[in-house]
Coordinates of C-alpha atoms (C1' of nucleotides) in Angstrom, one line a residue:
Chain A
M1 CA 18.4 -18.1 -16.9
G2 CA 17.5 -20.2 -14.3
V3 CA 16.2 -16.7 -12.1
K4 CA 12.9 -17.8 -10.4
N5 CA 10.4 -16.0 -11.5
D6 CA 7.0 -16.7 -9.8
D7 CA 9.0 -16.0 -6.3
N8 CA 9.7 -12.5 -7.2
F9 CA 7.0 -11.2 -4.7
F10 CA 7.8 -7.9 -6.4
D11 CA 7.0 -9.1 -9.7
R12 CA 3.6 -10.9 -9.0
V13 CA 2.6 -7.2 -7.4
Y14 CA 3.4 -6.3 -10.7
D15 CA 1.5 -8.9 -12.5
V16 CA -1.7 -8.0 -10.6
A17 CA -1.6 -4.7 -11.0
R18 CA -1.2 -4.7 -14.6
L19 CA -4.8 -6.7 -13.9
I20 CA -6.6 -3.7 -12.8
P21 CA -9.2 -2.3 -15.2
Y22 CA -9.2 1.0 -16.8
G23 CA -10.9 3.4 -14.5
R24 CA -10.4 1.2 -12.0
V25 CA -8.3 1.1 -8.2
T26 CA -7.9 -1.3 -6.0
S27 CA -6.1 -0.6 -2.6
Y28 CA -2.4 -2.9 -1.4
G29 CA -3.8 -4.6 1.2
S30 CA -6.2 -6.4 -1.5
I31 CA -3.5 -7.2 -3.4
A32 CA -1.4 -8.9 -1.0
K33 CA -4.4 -11.1 0.8
Y34 CA -4.9 -12.3 -3.2
L35 CA -0.8 -12.7 -3.2
G36 CA -1.8 -14.6 0.4
A37 CA 0.2 -12.3 2.0
A38 CA -2.4 -10.3 3.8
R39 CA -0.3 -9.2 6.2
S40 CA 2.9 -7.7 4.4
A41 CA 0.2 -5.0 2.2
R42 CA 2.8 -2.6 3.3
M43 CA 4.8 -4.9 1.2
V44 CA 3.0 -4.2 -2.1
G45 CA 3.5 -0.4 -1.1
W46 CA 7.7 -1.1 -1.2
A47 CA 7.1 -3.1 -4.4
M48 CA 5.4 0.2 -5.8
N49 CA 7.7 1.7 -4.6
A50 CA 10.7 -0.4 -6.2
C51 CA 9.3 -0.9 -9.6
G52 CA 10.5 3.0 -10.2
G53 CA 8.8 4.3 -13.4
R54 CA 7.6 1.5 -15.2
E55 CA 4.8 2.2 -17.2
D56 CA 3.8 -1.3 -17.4
V57 CA 2.9 -0.9 -13.8
P58 CA -0.7 1.5 -13.3
A59 CA 0.6 2.1 -9.9
H60 CA -1.7 5.0 -9.5
R61 CA -4.3 2.7 -9.8
V62 CA -3.4 1.4 -6.4
V63 CA -4.0 3.4 -3.1
N64 CA -4.8 1.9 0.0
R65 CA -8.1 0.6 1.5
K66 CA -9.2 3.9 2.4
G67 CA -9.0 5.5 -1.0
I68 CA -6.7 8.1 -0.4
L69 CA -3.7 8.8 -3.1
T70 CA -1.0 7.9 -0.5
G71 CA 1.5 7.0 -2.9
K72 CA 1.2 10.1 -4.9
H73 CA 4.6 11.9 -3.7
H74 CA 6.3 9.1 -5.5
F75 CA 5.2 10.0 -8.3
Q76 CA 6.8 13.0 -10.2
G77 CA 5.6 16.5 -10.0
T78 CA 3.1 16.5 -7.3
N79 CA -0.5 15.3 -8.7
L80 CA 0.9 13.3 -11.4
M81 CA -1.1 10.7 -9.4
Q82 CA -4.1 12.4 -9.4
Q83 CA -4.0 13.1 -12.9
L84 CA -3.5 9.9 -14.3
L85 CA -6.5 8.5 -12.2
E86 CA -8.9 11.9 -13.2
S87 CA -7.5 11.1 -17.2
E88 CA -9.5 7.8 -16.7
G89 CA -12.7 9.2 -15.2
I90 CA -11.5 8.6 -11.5
E91 CA -12.7 11.5 -9.5
V92 CA -10.4 13.0 -6.8
I93 CA -10.7 15.9 -4.6
E94 CA -8.0 16.6 -2.2
N95 CA -6.2 13.4 -2.6
Q96 CA -9.1 11.6 -1.8
I97 CA -11.2 9.3 -4.6
Q98 CA -15.0 10.0 -4.9
D99 CA -17.4 7.3 -4.6
F100 CA -13.9 5.0 -4.0
D101 CA -16.6 1.9 -3.4
E102 CA -17.6 2.2 -6.8
V103 CA -14.8 2.4 -8.5
F104 CA -13.1 -0.1 -6.2
W105 CA -11.6 -3.2 -7.8
D106 CA -10.8 -6.7 -5.7
P107 CA -8.7 -8.5 -7.5
M108 CA -10.2 -11.9 -4.8
K109 CA -13.5 -11.0 -6.6
E110 CA -13.1 -10.2 -9.8
L111 CA -10.1 -12.1 -10.5
Chain B
dA1 C1' 23.2 -8.2 15.4
dT2 C1' 19.7 -3.7 16.5
dT3 C1' 17.2 0.3 15.1
dC4 C1' 13.9 3.1 12.6
dT5 C1' 11.2 3.4 8.9
dG6 C1' 7.4 3.0 5.2
dA7 C1' 3.0 3.6 -1.2
dC8 C1' -1.2 -1.0 5.1
dG9 C1' -4.7 -3.1 7.9
dT10 C1' -7.3 -3.7 12.1
dG11 C1' -9.1 -2.5 16.1
dG12 C1' -10.5 0.2 20.5
dG13 C1' -12.2 4.3 22.3
Chain C
dC1 C1' -16.2 10.3 10.9
dC2 C1' -11.3 11.4 13.5
dC3 C1' -7.6 9.6 16.4
dC4 C1' -4.1 6.3 18.1
dA5 C1' -1.5 2.0 19.3
dC6 C1' -0.1 -2.2 17.4
dG7 C1' 1.3 -6.0 13.9
dC8 C1' 3.6 -6.6 10.3
dC9 C1' 7.7 -8.1 6.6
dA10 C1' 11.8 -6.2 3.7
dG11 C1' 15.3 -2.6 3.4
dA12 C1' 18.7 0.6 5.2
dA13 C1' 21.3 3.4 8.4

DNA sequence: ATTCTGACGTGGG
DNA sequence: CCCCACGCCAGAA
């Protein structure tokens, strides 16, 4: 199968998402920037949407730059994303991650 | 081909 | 801090 794997932007996004440590979160823009497509932050979100119900992709650890769970609506149920984050020790109030700067994980700096 | 939308980000007020 | 406008790229109608 000569299907190009590394050229798949989606798979690359999933790959970075998998690297997000437990109890940490990052932003779409940071992932996009790490992949060399800083201007394609929206595509990262689009990739997550296409990821469907992949459990190997912790999409709940990816939020926007403000630390708001903008994509919680796309998860099953209404507060599944918040529930997953809180289960990892991340405090979420009104779709806003508390102490966002502390739990934030930047692939550019950490990787 | 054109238009709109979107799990975004940045900049200005 | 909030609100607004623009840019960006891929996919759907």
